[in-house]
Short mmCIF file of C-alpha atoms in Angstrom, two decimals:
data_model
loop_
_atom_site.label_atom_id
_atom_site.label_comp_id
_atom_site.label_asym_id
_atom_site.label_seq_id
_atom_site.Cartn_x
_atom_site.Cartn_y
_atom_site.Cartn_z
CA UNK N 72 0.00 0.00 0.00
CA UNK N 73 2.02 2.96 -1.20
CA UNK N 74 -0.69 5.38 -2.04
CA UNK N 75 -1.91 8.09 0.33
CA UNK N 76 -5.40 7.86 -1.11
CA UNK N 77 -5.59 4.16 -0.31
CA UNK N 78 -4.33 4.67 3.19
CA UNK N 79 -6.83 7.47 3.79
CA UNK N 80 -9.62 5.21 2.51
CA UNK N 81 -8.49 2.53 4.95
CA UNK N 82 -8.46 4.98 7.84
CA UNK N 83 -11.87 6.29 6.87
CA UNK N 84 -13.27 2.74 6.85
CA UNK N 85 -11.69 1.96 10.23
CA UNK N 86 -13.13 5.16 11.67
CA UNK N 87 -16.55 4.19 10.38
CA UNK N 88 -16.33 0.78 12.00
CA UNK N 89 -15.20 2.21 15.32
CA UNK N 90 -17.83 4.92 15.62
CA UNK N 91 -21.00 3.14 16.69
CA UNK N 92 -22.43 5.96 18.79
CA UNK N 93 -22.37 9.76 18.49
CA UNK N 94 -19.04 11.14 19.64
CA UNK N 95 -17.80 14.69 19.93
CA UNK N 96 -14.13 15.32 19.25
CA UNK N 97 -12.42 18.68 19.63
CA UNK N 98 -9.24 19.59 17.81
CA UNK N 99 -7.23 21.98 19.93
CA UNK N 100 -4.79 23.44 17.49
CA UNK N 101 -5.35 26.08 14.84
CA UNK N 102 -2.92 24.32 12.53
CA UNK N 103 -5.04 21.16 12.81
CA UNK N 104 -8.19 23.20 12.08
CA UNK N 105 -6.72 24.57 8.86
CA UNK N 106 -5.19 21.24 7.86
CA UNK N 107 -8.53 19.44 8.34
CA UNK N 108 -10.26 21.94 6.06
CA UNK N 109 -7.48 22.26 3.50
CA UNK N 110 -7.29 18.51 3.06
CA UNK N 111 -11.04 18.04 2.97
CA UNK N 112 -11.06 15.58 5.84
CA UNK N 113 -14.47 16.56 7.17
CA UNK N 114 -16.08 14.85 4.21
CA UNK N 115 -14.53 11.53 5.31
CA UNK N 116 -15.90 11.52 8.82
CA UNK N 117 -18.78 9.26 9.78
CA UNK N 118 -21.99 11.21 10.48
CA UNK N 119 -21.89 10.19 14.13
CA UNK N 120 -18.50 11.83 14.66
CA UNK N 121 -18.83 15.54 15.38
CA UNK N 122 -15.56 17.41 15.05
CA UNK N 123 -15.46 20.84 16.68
CA UNK N 124 -12.65 23.39 16.85
CA UNK N 125 -11.40 24.50 20.23
CA UNK N 126 -9.42 27.44 21.59
CA UNK N 127 -6.28 26.43 19.73
CA UNK N 128 -5.38 29.69 18.05
CA UNK N 129 -3.43 31.98 20.42
CA UNK N 130 -4.46 35.05 18.45
CA UNK N 131 -8.14 34.11 18.73
CA UNK N 132 -8.06 33.58 22.49
CA UNK N 133 -6.28 36.86 23.16
CA UNK N 134 -8.84 38.82 25.11
CA UNK N 135 -10.22 42.07 23.78
CA UNK N 136 -8.91 43.90 26.87
CA UNK N 137 -5.43 42.60 26.07
CA UNK N 138 -5.66 44.00 22.53
CA UNK N 139 -6.84 47.30 24.01
CA UNK N 140 -3.73 47.36 26.21
CA UNK N 141 -1.51 46.76 23.15
CA UNK N 142 -3.30 49.59 21.34
CA UNK N 143 -2.80 51.90 24.34
CA UNK N 144 0.90 51.05 24.46
CA UNK N 145 1.25 51.81 20.74
CA UNK N 146 -0.20 55.26 21.38
CA UNK N 147 2.55 56.30 23.80
CA UNK N 148 5.20 58.61 22.35
CA UNK N 149 8.57 56.92 21.93
CA UNK N 150 7.11 53.41 22.01
CA UNK N 151 7.59 50.88 19.22
CA UNK N 152 5.24 47.90 19.35
CA UNK N 153 6.61 44.74 17.73
CA UNK N 154 4.48 41.64 17.31
CA UNK N 155 3.55 38.69 15.10
CA UNK N 156 1.65 39.62 11.93
CA UNK N 157 -1.64 37.97 12.87
CA UNK N 158 -2.02 40.25 15.87
CA UNK N 159 -2.27 43.46 13.84
CA UNK N 160 -5.80 43.04 12.57
CA UNK N 161 -7.39 41.69 15.73
CA UNK N 162 -9.98 44.28 16.76
CA UNK N 163 -9.92 45.68 20.26
CA UNK N 164 -12.92 47.52 21.62
CA UNK N 165 -12.03 50.75 19.77
CA UNK N 166 -9.09 50.15 17.48
CA UNK N 167 -6.54 47.58 16.33
CA UNK N 168 -2.75 47.68 16.01
CA UNK N 169 -3.27 47.93 12.24
CA UNK N 170 -5.38 51.06 12.68
CA UNK N 171 -2.80 52.52 15.00
CA UNK N 172 -0.10 51.91 12.44
CA UNK N 173 -2.20 53.62 9.77
CA UNK N 174 -2.47 56.58 12.14
CA UNK N 175 1.30 56.84 12.23
CA UNK N 176 2.09 54.86 15.37
CA UNK N 177 5.23 52.73 15.24
CA UNK N 178 3.88 49.17 15.01
CA UNK N 179 6.15 46.58 13.41
CA UNK N 180 5.73 42.97 12.39
CA UNK N 181 8.34 40.49 13.55
CA UNK N 182 8.54 36.76 12.94
CA UNK N 183 10.41 35.97 16.14
CA UNK N 184 11.03 37.38 19.60
CA UNK N 185 14.67 37.58 18.62
CA UNK N 186 13.86 40.19 15.96
CA UNK N 187 12.06 42.33 18.52
CA UNK N 188 15.13 42.29 20.76
CA UNK N 189 17.27 43.15 17.74
CA UNK N 190 15.18 46.31 17.19
CA UNK N 191 15.83 47.26 20.82
CA UNK N 192 19.56 46.71 20.39
CA UNK N 193 19.66 48.87 17.25
CA UNK N 194 17.30 51.69 18.25
CA UNK N 195 18.29 52.79 21.72
CA UNK N 196 16.08 55.88 21.71
CA UNK N 197 12.88 53.84 21.28
CA UNK N 198 11.19 51.81 23.99
CA UNK N 199 10.31 48.48 22.41
CA UNK N 200 7.18 46.62 23.53
CA UNK N 201 7.16 43.05 22.25
CA UNK N 202 3.56 41.83 22.31
CA UNK N 203 4.20 38.21 23.23
CA UNK N 204 1.35 35.85 22.39
CA UNK N 205 1.29 32.11 22.09
CA UNK N 206 1.06 28.88 24.01
CA UNK N 207 3.79 26.59 25.34
CA UNK N 208 5.23 26.33 21.81
CA UNK N 209 6.08 30.02 21.75
CA UNK N 210 6.72 30.92 25.41
CA UNK N 211 10.24 29.35 25.46
CA UNK N 212 11.43 31.71 22.70
CA UNK N 213 10.14 34.72 24.63
CA UNK N 214 11.82 33.40 27.78
CA UNK N 215 15.11 32.95 25.98
CA UNK N 216 15.04 36.49 24.60
CA UNK N 217 14.11 37.95 28.01
CA UNK N 218 17.13 36.17 29.49
CA UNK N 219 19.31 37.62 26.70
CA UNK N 220 17.99 41.14 27.33
CA UNK N 221 18.55 40.74 31.07
CA UNK N 222 22.09 39.46 30.63
CA UNK N 223 23.01 42.18 28.12
CA UNK N 224 21.24 44.90 30.15
CA UNK N 225 19.07 46.02 27.22
CA UNK N 226 17.00 48.55 29.14
CA UNK N 227 14.73 49.63 26.26
CA UNK N 228 13.21 46.15 25.71
CA UNK N 229 9.88 45.31 27.34
CA UNK N 230 7.24 42.64 26.88
CA UNK N 231 3.45 42.74 26.93
CA UNK N 232 3.22 39.20 28.18
CA UNK N 233 0.05 37.52 26.92
CA UNK N 234 1.31 33.92 26.89
CA UNK N 235 -1.23 31.29 27.82
CA UNK N 236 -1.03 27.73 29.10
CA UNK N 237 -3.05 25.06 27.29
CA UNK N 238 -3.71 22.41 30.01
CA UNK N 239 -5.73 24.72 32.34
CA UNK N 240 -7.90 25.74 29.37
CA UNK N 241 -8.45 22.07 28.51
CA UNK N 242 -9.51 21.49 32.10
CA UNK N 243 -12.01 24.36 31.81
CA UNK N 244 -13.44 22.76 28.66
CA UNK N 245 -13.41 19.23 30.09
CA UNK N 246 -15.35 20.30 33.16
CA UNK N 247 -17.98 22.27 31.19
CA UNK N 248 -21.12 20.13 30.92
CA UNK N 249 -22.43 22.26 28.01
CA UNK N 250 -19.51 21.19 25.87
CA UNK N 251 -19.65 17.50 26.77
CA UNK N 252 -16.49 16.29 25.05
CA UNK N 253 -15.70 12.64 24.37
CA UNK N 254 -12.24 13.15 22.92
CA UNK N 255 -9.49 15.64 22.22
CA UNK N 256 -7.05 15.79 19.34
CA UNK N 257 -4.19 17.38 21.28
CA UNK N 258 -1.97 20.11 19.84
CA UNK N 259 1.18 18.65 18.28
CA UNK N 260 3.62 21.49 18.76
CA UNK N 261 2.45 22.46 22.24
CA UNK N 262 3.11 18.82 23.11
CA UNK N 263 6.64 19.02 21.67
CA UNK N 264 7.41 21.27 24.65
CA UNK N 265 5.03 19.83 27.27
CA UNK N 266 5.33 16.11 26.59
CA UNK N 267 2.43 13.85 27.52
CA UNK N 268 2.08 13.85 31.29
CA UNK N 269 0.42 17.31 31.64
CA UNK N 270 -2.62 15.83 29.83
CA UNK N 271 -2.98 12.79 32.11
CA UNK N 272 -5.85 14.35 34.07
CA UNK N 273 -8.08 14.38 30.98
CA UNK N 274 -8.58 10.59 30.71
CA UNK N 275 -8.12 10.01 34.44
CA UNK N 276 -10.48 12.61 35.86
CA UNK N 277 -12.82 13.31 32.95
CA UNK N 278 -12.74 10.07 30.94
CA UNK N 279 -11.73 11.97 27.80
CA UNK N 280 -9.90 10.04 25.07
CA UNK N 281 -6.77 11.87 23.85
CA UNK N 282 -4.31 11.63 20.99
CA UNK N 283 -1.38 13.87 20.09
CA UNK N 284 -1.35 13.91 16.32
CA UNK N 285 0.75 15.32 13.50
CA UNK N 286 -0.63 17.57 10.77
CA UNK N 287 -0.77 15.54 7.57
CA UNK N 288 -4.09 14.06 6.44
CA UNK N 289 -3.09 10.55 7.46
CA UNK N 290 -1.80 11.66 10.83
CA UNK N 291 -5.00 13.50 11.67
CA UNK N 292 -7.15 10.58 10.54
CA UNK N 293 -5.01 8.22 12.62
CA UNK N 294 -5.55 10.47 15.61
CA UNK N 295 -9.31 10.25 15.11
CA UNK N 296 -9.14 6.47 14.69
CA UNK N 297 -7.15 6.25 17.93
CA UNK N 298 -9.63 8.27 20.01
CA UNK N 299 -12.58 6.40 18.47
CA UNK N 300 -10.90 3.13 19.43
CA UNK N 301 -10.29 4.34 22.99
CA UNK N 302 -13.95 5.35 23.30
CA UNK N 303 -15.21 2.04 21.89
CA UNK N 304 -12.98 0.05 24.23
CA UNK N 305 -13.86 2.30 27.17
CA UNK N 306 -10.18 2.90 27.89
CA UNK N 307 -9.36 6.59 27.53
CA UNK N 308 -5.67 7.53 27.69
CA UNK N 309 -3.16 9.91 26.11
CA UNK N 310 -1.81 8.34 22.93
CA UNK N 311 1.25 9.73 21.18
CA UNK N 312 1.00 9.53 17.41
CA UNK N 313 3.52 12.25 16.59
CA UNK N 314 6.61 10.35 17.67
CA UNK N 315 8.90 12.07 15.20
CA UNK N 316 8.61 15.30 17.15
CA UNK N 317 6.95 14.62 20.51
CA UNK N 318 8.90 12.84 23.26
CA UNK N 319 7.02 11.60 26.33
CA UNK N 320 9.01 14.04 28.47
CA UNK N 321 8.65 16.95 26.01
CA UNK N 322 11.50 19.45 25.82
CA UNK N 323 12.59 19.83 29.48
CA UNK N 324 15.32 22.33 28.65
CA UNK N 325 12.86 24.69 26.94
CA UNK N 326 10.53 24.31 29.93
CA UNK N 327 13.37 25.13 32.33
CA UNK N 328 13.89 28.48 30.54
CA UNK N 329 10.17 29.19 30.80
CA UNK N 330 10.26 28.37 34.53
CA UNK N 331 13.18 30.74 35.09
CA UNK N 332 11.36 33.67 33.53
CA UNK N 333 7.67 33.02 34.16
CA UNK N 334 5.46 31.74 36.95
CA UNK N 335 1.84 30.57 36.69
CA UNK N 336 -0.61 33.46 36.74
CA UNK N 337 -4.29 33.95 36.05
CA UNK N 338 -5.20 34.81 32.48
CA UNK N 339 -8.30 35.88 30.63
CA UNK N 340 -9.23 33.93 27.48
CA UNK N 341 -11.62 35.25 24.88
CA UNK N 342 -14.68 33.09 25.10
CA UNK N 343 -13.57 31.19 28.16
CA UNK N 344 -13.13 34.09 30.58
CA UNK N 345 -10.65 34.19 33.42
CA UNK N 346 -8.99 30.80 33.97
CA UNK N 347 -6.91 30.43 37.13
CA UNK N 348 -3.19 29.82 36.55
CA UNK N 349 -3.63 29.64 32.78
CA UNK N 350 -1.09 32.33 32.02
CA UNK N 351 2.65 32.77 32.23
CA UNK N 352 3.33 35.80 34.43
CA UNK N 353 6.77 37.42 34.45
CA UNK N 354 8.71 36.68 37.62
CA UNK N 355 9.62 39.61 39.85
CA UNK N 356 13.27 39.44 38.78
CA UNK N 357 12.25 40.45 35.25
CA UNK N 358 9.49 42.91 36.16
CA UNK N 359 11.50 45.83 34.76
CA UNK N 360 10.68 44.30 31.34
CA UNK N 361 6.95 44.20 32.06
CA UNK N 362 5.51 46.75 29.61
CA UNK N 363 2.32 47.18 31.66
CA UNK N 364 4.22 48.11 34.82
CA UNK N 365 6.80 50.20 33.03
CA UNK N 366 4.22 52.29 31.19
CA UNK N 367 1.44 52.11 33.77
CA UNK N 368 -1.19 50.51 31.54
CA UNK N 369 -3.69 47.99 32.84
CA UNK N 370 -5.72 45.26 31.13
CA UNK N 371 -9.42 45.92 31.53
CA UNK N 372 -12.31 43.58 30.89
CA UNK N 373 -14.50 44.82 28.03
CA UNK N 374 -17.64 43.27 26.55
CA UNK N 375 -17.29 41.51 23.17
CA UNK N 376 -18.60 43.23 20.01
CA UNK N 377 -22.39 43.10 19.58
CA UNK N 378 -23.49 39.81 18.06
CA UNK N 379 -20.00 38.28 17.94
CA UNK N 380 -20.06 34.59 18.85
CA UNK N 381 -16.30 33.94 18.95
CA UNK N 382 -16.67 32.92 22.58
CA UNK N 383 -19.17 30.18 21.77
CA UNK N 384 -17.16 29.10 18.71
CA UNK N 385 -13.96 28.81 20.77
CA UNK N 386 -15.75 26.59 23.30
CA UNK N 387 -17.08 24.36 20.54
CA UNK N 388 -20.73 24.97 21.47
CA UNK N 389 -21.49 26.86 18.24
CA UNK N 390 -20.17 26.36 14.72
CA UNK N 391 -18.99 29.44 12.83
CA UNK N 392 -21.92 29.15 10.41
CA UNK N 393 -24.38 29.37 13.28
CA UNK N 394 -23.09 32.86 14.16
CA UNK N 395 -25.51 35.48 12.79
CA UNK N 396 -22.60 37.68 11.67
CA UNK N 397 -20.76 34.92 9.75
CA UNK N 398 -20.05 35.72 6.12
CA UNK N 399 -22.01 38.93 5.86
CA UNK N 400 -21.11 41.36 8.63
CA UNK N 401 -18.04 39.35 9.59
CA UNK N 402 -15.68 38.11 6.89
CA UNK N 403 -11.90 38.02 6.34
CA UNK N 404 -11.90 41.51 4.79
CA UNK N 405 -13.91 42.90 7.68
CA UNK N 406 -13.46 40.67 10.71
CA UNK N 407 -15.58 41.47 13.74
CA UNK N 408 -14.07 38.83 16.01
CA UNK N 409 -10.63 37.25 16.23
CA UNK N 410 -11.71 33.84 14.89
CA UNK N 411 -12.20 35.51 11.50
CA UNK N 412 -8.88 37.40 11.68
CA UNK N 413 -6.27 34.77 12.16
CA UNK N 414 -5.52 32.40 9.30
CA UNK N 415 -5.90 29.65 11.89
CA UNK N 416 -9.17 30.90 13.33
CA UNK N 417 -12.06 28.49 12.88
CA UNK N 418 -14.33 31.13 11.34
CA UNK N 419 -11.68 32.09 8.78
CA UNK N 420 -11.09 28.40 8.00
CA UNK N 421 -14.83 27.77 7.56
CA UNK N 422 -15.08 30.85 5.33
CA UNK N 423 -12.11 29.99 3.15
CA UNK N 424 -12.45 26.26 2.72
CA UNK N 425 -15.98 25.07 3.12
CA UNK N 426 -17.97 27.33 0.84
CA UNK N 427 -18.33 24.93 -2.08
CA UNK N 428 -18.50 21.68 -0.12
CA UNK N 429 -15.66 20.36 -2.26
CA UNK N 430 -14.60 16.82 -1.52
CA UNK N 431 -11.10 16.10 -2.84
CA UNK N 432 -11.07 12.48 -1.60
CA UNK N 433 -14.10 11.39 -3.60
CA UNK N 434 -13.20 12.96 -6.93
CA UNK V 185 0.28 30.15 15.02
CA UNK V 186 1.94 27.09 16.50
CA UNK V 187 3.05 26.29 12.98
CA UNK V 188 6.47 24.65 12.93
CA UNK V 189 8.45 23.86 9.80
CA UNK V 190 11.20 21.23 9.50
CA UNK V 191 14.62 22.70 8.72
CA UNK V 192 18.02 21.06 8.27
CA UNK V 193 20.96 22.62 10.14
CA UNK V 194 23.61 23.72 7.65
CA UNK V 195 26.03 25.62 9.84
CA UNK V 196 26.33 26.38 13.55
CA UNK V 197 27.52 29.94 14.19
CA UNK V 198 27.70 29.64 17.98
CA UNK V 199 25.68 27.96 20.74
CA UNK V 200 22.65 30.13 19.94
CA UNK V 201 22.50 30.60 16.20
CA UNK V 202 22.61 28.45 13.10
CA UNK V 203 21.97 28.60 9.39
CA UNK V 204 19.22 26.19 8.40
CA UNK V 205 17.37 25.30 5.22
CA UNK V 206 13.78 24.43 4.43
CA UNK V 207 13.86 23.32 0.80
CA UNK V 208 15.70 26.01 -1.14
CA UNK V 209 15.21 28.68 1.54
CA UNK V 210 18.07 29.31 3.94
CA UNK V 211 17.36 31.13 7.19
CA UNK V 212 19.21 32.04 10.35
CA UNK V 213 17.53 30.39 13.31
CA UNK V 214 18.02 30.24 17.08
CA UNK V 215 19.07 26.86 18.38
CA UNK V 216 19.42 27.46 22.12
CA UNK V 217 16.15 25.71 23.08
CA UNK V 218 17.50 22.35 21.89
CA UNK V 219 20.91 21.58 23.40
CA UNK V 220 23.44 19.53 21.47
CA UNK V 221 22.29 20.08 17.89
CA UNK V 222 24.71 19.14 15.14
CA UNK V 223 25.10 19.99 11.47
CA UNK V 224 22.74 17.82 9.43
CA UNK V 225 20.14 17.52 12.19
CA UNK V 226 16.55 18.16 11.12
CA UNK V 227 14.69 20.39 13.57
CA UNK V 228 11.19 21.79 13.90
CA UNK V 229 11.39 25.59 13.71
CA UNK V 230 8.68 27.72 15.30
CA UNK V 231 8.82 31.54 15.38
CA UNK V 232 12.50 31.52 14.46
CA UNK V 233 13.54 29.01 17.15
CA UNK V 234 14.29 25.30 16.80
CA UNK V 235 12.00 23.61 19.34
CA UNK V 236 12.94 19.94 18.84
CA UNK V 237 15.09 17.58 16.83
CA UNK V 238 12.98 15.45 14.46
CA UNK V 239 13.44 11.68 14.46
CA UNK V 240 13.11 9.60 11.33
CA UNK V 241 10.96 6.91 12.87
CA UNK V 242 7.30 7.51 13.71
CA UNK V 243 7.35 5.64 16.99
CA UNK V 244 5.87 2.38 18.19
CA UNK V 245 2.35 3.58 18.92
CA UNK V 246 1.76 4.70 15.36
CA UNK V 247 3.11 1.43 13.92
CA UNK V 248 0.87 -0.61 16.23
CA UNK V 249 -2.16 1.49 15.35
CA UNK V 250 -1.52 1.01 11.62
CA UNK V 251 -1.43 -2.75 12.19
CA UNK V 252 -4.79 -2.49 13.93
CA UNK V 253 -6.27 -0.34 11.14
CA UNK V 254 -5.17 -2.80 8.47
CA UNK V 255 -6.56 -5.73 10.43
CA UNK V 256 -9.85 -3.94 11.04
CA UNK V 257 -10.39 -2.41 7.62
CA UNK V 258 -9.53 -5.62 6.00
CA UNK V 259 -6.58 -5.51 3.61
CA UNK V 260 -4.06 -7.31 5.80
CA UNK V 261 -1.16 -6.28 3.59
CA UNK V 262 0.69 -3.18 2.46
#
């Protein structure tokens, strides 16, 4: 069997055989969401398997109040805001970083934390605010750069630290009766750093079947087969199906850098609200690099835009198409909520890939 | 945004930086999150940082699951 199409057909058949009751599976990674759509995998799922997207896009779960803080920081004279490209278009309650840039504020796109520090090294008269978003995959790079800045005494480098931790959010979802999950397709690259043990509570305490999966069509289908098998056998566990990249112990060295720089802190997630200890707060030793303290800006809770259902979409209780704004008032050219902004947001993925109902596997 | 792309290490500049390639594209990356990398290693790169060395083999669990799928879905051979 050397043909991907044959292997996918085999996996599809196995999934069909294993799914003898309705099951709800959540994929918790924006890259999985896009890959599932791009590869047309939804058309291969048995009708009894409901696949919903979770809060797996760091841009999407960044709270509106956090965007407002970034916008406020960009408005301060002498400040340069540097962040990942996806963050620019995310609307806050009044403006976005993109709007601020159009108004002449110094907002720059970087592709790594290292580039933000480089700006600080080269432009001593500017105060650089690196807007640091991302889960466990991204937090180690921020930690490493903060340690560099500390060691080299780069006094004009600060961080708006919006990093979030995935396991506490999964616990919030697992314990929510409205969501009623049977299985989770766990995020591959978060797991590269975390390893497998931080997910152990999901099968043990909540009976949720789990698989860490890669991103190719076969790998995602295998992940679904695995969780369907666990459910059928009544033996939920955390399976590792991304062995090329994910070790059981994760990347302990990267985690040790994160532990040096950050400590667990409460964090507010769009759609999920405040989740205890779901953030990475800067330790006191590095508080001089905390942009909020340095510039006396606070993060305030603000209500979501009228009619926006990103919160429900991120919890998997509503599909993007069920949102009254989807496609007309909210679209990729004019996003109302963050799930339509990010390329990995579930609304953007639904908009881009599912319009024609194309089914590449049955052509 | 947790996208990570495999790159091959072409040259190590020091203990923090390396030149790496993804297909024809060569990029400078940070390598300090994965100790002990060597030239020729294939790494996953996320936001400019190598986050793990990639192994060639898929691991036992995936092999065992494929066996199960073949048995269940009925071909019995590759």
